[in-house]
Amino acid sequence: MSARNILVINCGSSSIKFALVNEAQETFMLSGLAERLGSPEAVLHWQQGEQKDSLVLPGADHRLALSHLLPVVQQAAAGELHGIGHRVVHGGEHFSGASRLDATSLQAIRQVAPLAPLHNPANLQGIEAAMKLFPELVQVAVFDTAFHQSLPEHAYRYAVPQALYAEHGVRRYGFHGTSHHYVSRQAAQMSDLAYDASSWLVAHLGNGSSTCAVENGHSRDTSMGLTPLEGLVMGTRSGDVDPNLHGHLARTLGWSLERIDSMLNKDSGLLGLSGLSNDMRTLEQAREQGHAGATLAIEVFCYRLAKSLAAMSCALRRLDGLIFTGGIGENSALIRSKTVNHLSLLGLQLDAQANVRCVRGVAGAIHADGHPRVLVVPTNEERQIALDTLALLD
């Protein structure tokens, strides 16, 4: 049987990120982005090999953008498209793995939408549009939360009244599961270890960041919680703060719940600490020039990351290695070095030359001889979504 082609779709409220993945090829056959959907500036961009193209689609919605994308996909796949994999942010407790999309699974995704009000409705828009345009194709939902459904109860429960969990699903879910799954499997292959007999600490670092403890192919703990706000310092998200901060700001400043929520999600993190930017590249340049805010933001980011990784180690019985991935994790030798310096109790130490070498897609080991394994592993969430889709086709 010839290698199969899967179209991977990731829909936001005004965008569609897509990739055409062939199971036998490392690089995407086609990739691109439809952005500013619903506005006069809506546009579809795509790249096939070295060739880049764009199509202006004034006022286009998700369905119209997908209808223009279809001929491009079919041409790139030579008419051989075998399925569509959709990224869905939140699967709640209903989904512990990828799911074939039908009326029942769609209703379950709608039911957990209150847990991800910014993401699941947008994901559903793309799914419903694609199902109307490709009714003959198998379509699969792959959930950011599903990989973390293996967390033990003592790791996912909050110490709040039982009724909030039983009646409203208030618990820790975790996110970035597709990335944590992919890179931990890749790390095992790179290290000649069986995935189902290996243990990893994973740091997925980007504008959104999270850590994860992966044991024998299963997530055992992770830093994000009910929402992606819990855990690490991120680009514009605060990560962990005193739970009573909301009450304090409401009482002392008269802030509304909406204003506090917006501040913690959009004005905090690296941006809030530095007063400059949420982009780590900008902050590293500013730090070199003596910018105090940028310097502080980097120090807090690395310390809080190391603190989280140390906490994640409680979920493992042994450690086969630490993995750095995501835009920052794959490209910032400074962040990796500062973070590992805080983890001397775990015996971690980097090889400075190897650390500097592993940037811009270069994977590899960066630990010093005689010290526990530290790896840089580029993530590929689109490929993992395609693999999960193919597994259901099989």
XYZ file of N, CA, C and O in Angstrom, residues 50-210:
644
model
N 9.581 24.959 -2.313
C 10.108 26.325 -2.240
C 9.109 27.359 -2.749
O 9.349 28.564 -2.633
N 8.012 26.904 -3.303
C 7.042 27.821 -3.910
C 6.045 28.332 -2.871
O 5.433 27.558 -2.139
N 5.883 29.666 -2.809
C 4.932 30.280 -1.897
C 3.866 31.019 -2.690
O 4.168 31.673 -3.693
N 2.611 30.900 -2.244
C 1.494 31.563 -2.919
C 0.547 32.150 -1.893
O 0.499 31.704 -0.736
N -0.238 33.132 -2.329
C -1.258 33.741 -1.480
C -2.492 34.029 -2.308
O -2.414 34.245 -3.532
N -3.642 34.020 -1.638
C -4.910 34.326 -2.295
C -5.714 35.211 -1.352
O -6.004 34.822 -0.220
N -6.046 36.421 -1.800
C -6.847 37.346 -0.994
C -8.313 36.922 -1.081
O -8.843 36.681 -2.168
N -8.972 36.800 0.106
C -10.359 36.324 0.176
C -11.186 37.276 1.035
O -11.575 36.929 2.161
N -11.464 38.479 0.576
C -12.155 39.474 1.410
C -13.444 38.930 2.022
O -14.312 38.399 1.308
N -13.530 39.023 3.361
C -14.738 38.598 4.056
C -14.916 37.109 4.228
O -15.936 36.670 4.766
N -13.959 36.302 3.795
C -14.115 34.846 3.828
C -14.249 34.326 5.254
O -13.555 34.786 6.164
N -15.141 33.336 5.448
C -15.228 32.634 6.717
C -14.445 31.322 6.608
O -13.778 31.059 5.605
N -14.522 30.479 7.639
C -13.760 29.232 7.652
C -14.136 28.338 6.471
O -13.267 27.752 5.818
N -15.438 28.227 6.207
C -15.875 27.321 5.148
C -15.392 27.789 3.780
O -14.911 26.980 2.979
N -15.469 29.089 3.511
C -15.027 29.600 2.216
C -13.519 29.433 2.067
O -13.023 29.038 0.999
N -12.771 29.689 3.135
C -11.312 29.513 3.080
C -10.962 28.054 2.804
O -10.079 27.757 1.985
N -11.663 27.133 3.469
C -11.397 25.703 3.245
C -11.778 25.277 1.834
O -11.113 24.426 1.233
N -12.833 25.877 1.289
C -13.242 25.511 -0.074
C -12.187 25.942 -1.090
O -11.996 25.270 -2.119
N -11.488 27.039 -0.822
C -10.400 27.465 -1.709
C -9.138 26.631 -1.467
O -8.321 26.450 -2.378
N -8.997 26.151 -0.243
C -7.834 25.323 0.083
C -7.938 23.930 -0.536
O -6.922 23.341 -0.925
N -9.163 23.408 -0.642
C -9.376 22.039 -1.129
C -8.679 21.723 -2.445
O -7.937 20.728 -2.532
N -8.841 22.535 -3.495
C -8.161 22.198 -4.768
C -6.638 22.186 -4.639
O -5.965 21.370 -5.281
N -6.098 23.082 -3.798
C -4.651 23.137 -3.602
C -4.173 21.855 -2.920
O -3.151 21.259 -3.298
N -4.933 21.403 -1.918
C -4.586 20.170 -1.200
C -4.678 18.966 -2.130
O -3.777 18.114 -2.163
N -5.757 18.885 -2.877
C -5.956 17.738 -3.773
C -4.864 17.664 -4.833
O -4.386 16.576 -5.175
N -4.434 18.818 -5.324
C -3.359 18.832 -6.320
C -2.039 18.377 -5.695
O -1.317 17.560 -6.276
N -1.745 18.891 -4.493
C -0.494 18.519 -3.823
C -0.475 17.036 -3.469
O 0.577 16.389 -3.485
N -1.666 16.478 -3.166
C -1.766 15.065 -2.789
C -2.011 14.167 -3.995
O -2.211 12.953 -3.823
N -1.998 14.754 -5.196
C -2.280 14.011 -6.430
C -3.603 13.240 -6.328
O -3.741 12.111 -6.791
N -4.583 13.892 -5.682
C -5.905 13.291 -5.558
C -6.018 12.216 -4.497
O -7.086 11.630 -4.325
N -4.925 11.963 -3.768
C -4.916 10.878 -2.776
C -4.903 11.452 -1.361
O -3.861 11.554 -0.729
N -6.062 11.865 -0.885
C -6.200 12.346 0.489
C -6.979 11.296 1.274
O -8.074 10.901 0.885
N -6.397 10.829 2.386
C -6.962 9.671 3.089
C -7.712 10.021 4.360
O -8.429 9.168 4.904
N -7.552 11.238 4.868
C -8.255 11.626 6.079
C -7.862 13.018 6.515
O -6.908 13.607 5.988
N -8.619 13.549 7.477
C -8.344 14.872 8.029
C -8.244 14.753 9.540
O -9.113 14.167 10.194
N -7.172 15.306 10.099
C -6.996 15.352 11.543
C -7.163 16.772 12.044
O -6.513 17.685 11.535
N -8.051 16.959 13.004
C -8.327 18.291 13.542
C -7.750 18.428 14.941
O -7.982 17.569 15.798
N -7.028 19.508 15.180
C -6.599 19.818 16.546
C -7.785 20.402 17.301
O -8.427 21.351 16.846
N -8.080 19.823 18.465
C -9.104 20.362 19.365
C -8.436 20.582 20.715
O -7.776 19.676 21.237
N -8.581 21.763 21.268
C -7.847 22.103 22.490
C -8.314 21.283 23.685
O -7.508 20.692 24.394
N -9.629 21.226 23.918
C -10.119 20.625 25.169
C -11.048 19.447 24.905
O -12.054 19.583 24.229
N -10.706 18.303 25.460
C -11.564 17.131 25.376
C -12.179 16.752 26.698
O -12.901 15.746 26.787
N -11.913 17.551 27.745
C -12.450 17.233 29.060
C -12.063 15.836 29.489
O -11.008 15.308 29.133
N -12.922 15.186 30.271
C -12.680 13.811 30.696
C -13.250 12.808 29.703
O -13.027 11.611 29.830
N -13.981 13.318 28.715
C -14.655 12.427 27.763
C -13.676 11.725 26.826
O -13.890 10.594 26.426
N -12.576 12.413 26.476
C -11.666 11.881 25.468
C -10.288 11.611 26.058
O -9.603 12.521 26.502
N -9.881 10.355 26.036
C -8.541 9.976 26.500
C -7.630 9.646 25.322
O -6.501 9.207 25.501
N -8.122 9.872 24.122
C -7.335 9.649 22.911
C -8.025 10.315 21.741
O -9.071 10.959 21.900
N -7.451 10.171 20.558
C -8.067 10.720 19.351
C -9.414 10.040 19.121
O -9.631 8.893 19.531
N -10.335 10.759 18.475
C -11.680 10.221 18.267
C -12.157 10.503 16.859
O -11.998 11.617 16.349
N -12.752 9.484 16.244
C -13.387 9.680 14.942
C -14.575 10.624 15.121
O -15.350 10.491 16.070
N -14.712 11.582 14.227
C -15.749 12.590 14.365
C -17.077 12.110 13.796
O -17.166 11.668 12.646
N -18.097 12.172 14.641
C -19.468 11.855 14.243
C -20.381 12.694 15.124
O -19.924 13.543 15.898
N -21.675 12.494 15.037
C -22.624 13.318 15.783
C -22.375 13.228 17.293
O -22.455 14.230 18.011
N -22.024 12.036 17.771
C -21.812 11.844 19.203
C -20.572 12.579 19.693
O -20.605 13.284 20.717
N -19.456 12.437 18.976
C -18.225 13.099 19.409
C -18.337 14.621 19.269
O -17.804 15.366 20.099
N -19.033 15.094 18.245
C -19.232 16.534 18.091
C -20.010 17.105 19.265
O -19.685 18.185 19.778
N -21.043 16.392 19.711
C -21.828 16.857 20.850
C -20.986 16.892 22.118
O -21.089 17.814 22.928
N -20.100 15.898 22.282
C -19.229 15.867 23.458
C -18.258 17.043 23.446
O -17.969 17.635 24.499
N -17.757 17.411 22.261
C -16.854 18.571 22.154
C -17.602 19.853 22.503
O -17.074 20.734 23.187
N -18.858 19.947 22.059
C -19.667 21.127 22.396
C -19.895 21.218 23.904
O -19.886 22.300 24.487
N -20.106 20.080 24.544
C -20.417 20.075 25.976
C -19.248 20.570 26.820
O -19.466 21.139 27.897
N -18.006 20.352 26.367
C -16.860 20.816 27.156
C -16.394 22.209 26.723
O -15.419 22.725 27.263
N -17.100 22.840 25.787
C -16.722 24.179 25.325
C -16.610 25.199 26.455
O -15.735 26.078 26.397
N -17.439 25.133 27.526
C -17.261 26.103 28.620
C -15.885 26.032 29.283
O -15.450 27.010 29.900
N -15.183 24.885 29.160
C -13.841 24.768 29.722
C -12.786 25.441 28.841
O -11.681 25.724 29.296
N -13.115 25.661 27.568
C -12.187 26.333 26.636
C -12.999 27.233 25.709
O -13.090 26.986 24.501
N -13.603 28.299 26.271
C -14.534 29.121 25.482
C -13.895 29.867 24.320
O -14.590 30.237 23.370
N -12.573 30.084 24.373
C -11.904 30.773 23.266
C -11.468 29.816 22.163
O -11.245 30.229 21.029
N -11.353 28.521 22.501
C -10.744 27.580 21.575
C -11.719 26.566 20.972
O -11.768 26.407 19.749
N -12.489 25.849 21.810
C -13.328 24.781 21.267
C -14.357 25.266 20.255
O -14.563 24.611 19.226
N -15.045 26.408 20.485
C -15.987 26.870 19.456
C -15.304 27.130 18.118
O -15.868 26.831 17.057
N -14.086 27.686 18.149
C -13.344 27.927 16.905
C -12.945 26.611 16.260
O -13.046 26.446 15.033
N -12.489 25.638 17.073
C -12.156 24.317 16.540
C -13.373 23.685 15.869
O -13.270 23.079 14.799
N -14.549 23.843 16.487
C -15.785 23.272 15.940
C -16.169 23.922 14.611
O -16.672 23.244 13.713
N -15.909 25.223 14.484
C -16.189 25.900 13.211
C -15.458 25.216 12.061
O -16.036 24.939 11.008
N -14.181 24.959 12.274
C -13.379 24.318 11.230
C -13.815 22.897 10.974
O -13.863 22.443 9.816
N -14.147 22.164 12.025
C -14.582 20.774 11.876
C -15.868 20.700 11.062
O -15.985 19.913 10.113
N -16.851 21.532 11.445
C -18.141 21.485 10.757
C -18.016 21.904 9.294
O -18.641 21.308 8.414
N -17.166 22.904 9.034
C -16.946 23.322 7.646
C -16.278 22.216 6.845
O -16.687 21.905 5.720
N -15.281 21.567 7.421
C -14.560 20.505 6.719
C -15.447 19.291 6.477
O -15.369 18.643 5.427
N -16.308 18.971 7.440
C -17.191 17.804 7.269
C -18.208 18.026 6.145
O -18.599 17.084 5.458
N -18.627 19.273 5.945
C -19.542 19.571 4.840
C -18.817 19.537 3.496
O -19.373 19.111 2.482
N -17.556 19.989 3.515
C -16.787 20.033 2.257
C -16.189 18.681 1.886
O -15.976 18.392 0.716
N -15.878 17.838 2.896
C -15.247 16.540 2.657
C -16.087 15.422 3.289
O -15.605 14.675 4.153
N -17.348 15.276 2.914
C -18.218 14.315 3.605
C -17.772 12.866 3.453
O -18.111 12.018 4.287
N -16.985 12.570 2.418
C -16.578 11.189 2.168
C -15.314 10.799 2.924
O -14.959 9.614 2.991
N -14.622 11.788 3.549
C -13.351 11.495 4.209
C -13.539 11.217 5.695
O -14.377 11.838 6.357
N -12.739 10.288 6.213
C -12.697 10.069 7.653
C -12.071 11.313 8.301
O -11.020 11.785 7.864
N -12.729 11.839 9.331
C -12.215 13.011 10.032
C -12.073 12.670 11.510
O -12.932 12.012 12.101
N -10.974 13.119 12.080
C -10.581 12.709 13.430
C -10.249 13.950 14.260
O -9.631 14.895 13.758
N -10.675 13.951 15.524
C -10.297 15.012 16.459
C -9.158 14.513 17.342
O -9.225 13.407 17.880
N -8.109 15.328 17.459
C -6.971 15.021 18.325
C -6.892 16.139 19.367
O -6.804 17.318 19.015
N -6.940 15.775 20.631
C -7.132 16.726 21.720
C -5.828 17.044 22.450
O -5.064 16.134 22.789
N -5.620 18.343 22.744
C -4.450 18.764 23.527
C -4.452 18.135 24.918
O -3.401 17.944 25.527
N -5.642 17.868 25.430
C -5.783 17.364 26.801
C -5.700 15.850 26.904
O -5.481 15.323 28.001
N -5.903 15.125 25.804
C -6.094 13.668 25.879
C -4.887 12.942 26.468
O -5.042 11.999 27.257
N -3.673 13.354 26.108
C -2.469 12.675 26.576
C -2.371 12.711 28.101
O -1.771 11.820 28.720
N -2.981 13.739 28.710
C -2.878 13.898 30.162
C -3.995 13.191 30.931
O -4.052 13.292 32.162
N -4.854 12.473 30.226
C -5.919 11.747 30.918
C -5.385 10.552 31.703
O -6.125 9.892 32.429
N -4.092 10.282 31.584
C -3.459 9.212 32.369
C -2.944 9.712 33.716
O -2.376 8.928 34.488
N -3.126 11.010 34.012
C -2.712 11.517 35.318
C -3.460 10.775 36.427
O -4.671 10.549 36.318
N -2.767 10.407 37.514
C -3.480 9.826 38.656
C -4.331 10.896 39.339
O -4.083 12.100 39.211
N -5.340 10.445 40.075
C -6.277 11.394 40.689
C -5.568 12.364 41.627
O -5.920 13.552 41.690
N -4.542 11.891 42.342
C -3.863 12.799 43.268
C -3.112 13.912 42.539
O -2.751 14.920 43.145
N -2.876 13.750 41.230
C -2.211 14.790 40.444
C -3.202 15.735 39.777
O -2.864 16.896 39.515
N -4.414 15.260 39.482
C -5.333 16.128 38.739
C -6.401 16.800 39.591
O -7.040 17.749 39.143
N -6.602 16.362 40.833
C -7.661 16.970 41.645
C -7.166 18.235 42.342
O -6.040 18.298 42.834
N -8.033 19.245 42.389
C -7.800 20.438 43.198
C -8.396 20.216 44.583
O -9.378 19.472 44.737
N -7.846 20.879 45.570
C -8.361 20.776 46.937
C -9.504 21.770 47.133
O -9.433 22.716 47.927
N -10.573 21.555 46.364
C -11.786 22.369 46.448
C -12.957 21.419 46.714
O -12.807 20.194 46.592
N -14.136 21.929 47.069
C -15.255 21.041 47.377
C -15.547 20.033 46.266
O -15.513 20.380 45.069
N -15.829 18.810 46.676
C -16.068 17.692 45.764
C -17.099 18.008 44.690
O -16.971 17.613 43.545
N -18.128 18.768 45.054
C -19.202 19.051 44.099
C -18.701 19.817 42.880
O -19.231 19.650 41.774
N -17.680 20.669 43.057
C -17.158 21.416 41.911
C -16.542 20.491 40.879
O -16.605 20.759 39.674
N -15.932 19.416 41.353
C -15.398 18.421 40.409
C -16.518 17.551 39.851
O -16.646 17.388 38.634
N -17.338 16.998 40.725
C -18.353 16.033 40.301
C -19.394 16.653 39.376
O -19.843 16.017 38.412
N -19.781 17.907 39.627
C -20.868 18.530 38.872
C -20.396 19.479 37.781
O -21.133 19.732 36.823
N -19.164 20.001 37.917
C -18.721 21.032 36.966
C -17.366 20.739 36.330
O -16.859 21.557 35.570
N -16.772 19.587 36.640
C -15.520 19.208 35.992
C -14.330 20.049 36.362
O -13.368 20.160 35.586
N -14.350 20.671 37.558
C -13.229 21.508 37.977
C -12.093 20.601 38.453
O -12.149 20.006 39.526
N -11.066 20.503 37.644
C -9.893 19.660 37.900
C -8.768 20.140 36.998
O -8.960 21.031 36.169
N -7.605 19.541 37.133
C -6.481 19.854 36.266
C -6.569 18.966 35.017
O -6.738 17.742 35.127
N -6.466 19.563 33.827
C -6.531 18.823 32.575
C -5.189 18.779 31.849
O -4.808 17.767 31.289
N -4.476 19.905 31.847
C -3.214 19.963 31.121
C -3.420 20.184 29.633
O -4.471 19.858 29.076
N -2.400 20.742 28.973
C -2.467 21.046 27.541
C -1.116 20.720 26.900
O -0.252 20.143 27.543
N -0.953 21.048 25.626
C 0.269 20.721 24.880
C 0.514 19.209 24.835
O 1.646 18.772 24.597
N -0.529 18.421 25.062
C -0.334 16.973 25.135
C 0.227 16.368 23.862
O 1.039 15.438 23.917
N -0.188 16.901 22.719
C 0.302 16.375 21.442
C 1.809 16.561 21.331
O 2.529 15.667 20.881
N 2.307 17.718 21.774
C 3.744 17.983 21.729
C 4.501 17.118 22.737
O 5.536 16.523 22.408
N 4.012 17.046 23.965
C 4.685 16.227 24.977
C 4.758 14.759 24.542
O 5.775 14.090 24.752
N 3.697 14.280 23.938
C 3.662 12.899 23.437
C 4.706 12.704 22.340
O 5.516 11.762 22.378
N 4.712 13.618 21.370
C 5.614 13.475 20.219
C 7.080 13.514 20.627
O 7.871 12.642 20.256
N 7.466 14.521 21.419
C 8.901 14.681 21.703
C 9.411 13.620 22.674
O 10.580 13.216 22.587
N 8.568 13.141 23.582
C 9.030 12.086 24.485
C 9.248 10.783 23.720
O 10.199 10.038 23.995
N 8.404 10.522 22.719
C 8.623 9.342 21.870
C 9.893 9.496 21.037
O 10.696 8.563 20.912
N 10.101 10.699 20.485
C 11.310 10.954 19.699
C 12.560 10.821 20.551
O 13.580 10.279 20.110
N 12.493 11.308 21.783
C 13.645 11.231 22.678
C 14.020 9.785 22.974
O 15.208 9.435 23.023
N 13.011 8.941 23.163
C 13.282 7.524 23.411
C 13.976 6.892 22.204
O 14.949 6.135 22.351
N 13.515 7.241 20.993
C 14.145 6.712 19.779
C 15.578 7.208 19.655
O 16.491 6.434 19.340
N 15.803 8.482 19.915
C 17.154 9.059 19.835
C 18.105 8.397 20.827
O 19.313 8.328 20.586
N 17.559 7.911 21.941
C 18.377 7.358 23.022
C 18.424 5.838 23.017
O 18.974 5.231 23.951
N 17.826 5.213 21.974
C 17.769 3.749 21.880
C 17.122 3.126 23.107
O 17.565 2.107 23.638
N 16.040 3.768 23.564
C 15.269 3.251 24.687
C 13.873 2.883 24.213
O 13.332 3.512 23.286
N 13.274 1.897 24.825
C 11.880 1.559 24.537
C 11.001 2.659 25.121
O 11.149 3.017 26.295
N 10.082 3.198 24.315
C 9.236 4.295 24.785
C 8.420 3.877 25.999
O 8.236 4.660 26.940
N 7.937 2.635 25.996
C 7.102 2.179 27.099
C 7.914 1.725 28.311
O 7.380 1.130 29.249
N 9.219 1.989 28.298
C 10.069 1.707 29.461
C 11.072 2.841 29.638
O 12.262 2.614 29.858
N 10.587 4.084 29.509
C 11.467 5.244 29.647
C 10.735 6.345 30.413
O 9.503 6.401 30.421
N 11.513 7.224 31.046
C 10.935 8.281 31.884
C 11.584 9.624 31.554
O 12.815 9.744 31.568
N 10.739 10.650 31.333
C 11.234 11.935 30.833
C 10.603 13.109 31.560
O 9.421 13.068 31.921
N 11.383 14.148 31.729
C 10.865 15.471 32.041
C 10.878 16.269 30.748
O 11.890 16.273 30.033
N 9.767 16.931 30.428
C 9.649 17.668 29.169
C 9.325 19.128 29.457
O 8.431 19.427 30.260
N 10.048 20.037 28.802
C 9.765 21.467 28.871
C 9.386 21.947 27.469
O 10.252 22.038 26.599
N 8.093 22.195 27.258
C 7.604 22.765 25.998
C 7.520 24.273 26.214
O 6.675 24.754 26.973
N 8.408 25.016 25.557
C 8.560 26.436 25.824
C 8.306 27.262 24.580
O 9.014 27.148 23.582
N 7.283 28.097 24.649
C 6.967 29.019 23.566
C 6.211 30.186 24.165
O 6.367 30.503 25.334
N 5.354 30.829 23.384
C 4.524 31.887 23.954
C 3.599 31.299 25.011
O 3.279 31.932 26.008
N 3.183 30.043 24.802
C 2.564 29.231 25.835
C 3.571 28.163 26.232
O 4.235 27.593 25.366
N 3.702 27.890 27.525
C 4.732 26.955 27.992
C 4.161 26.009 29.034
O 3.288 26.385 29.817
N 4.674 24.776 29.035
C 4.273 23.822 30.068
C 5.345 22.765 30.240
O 6.164 22.531 29.346
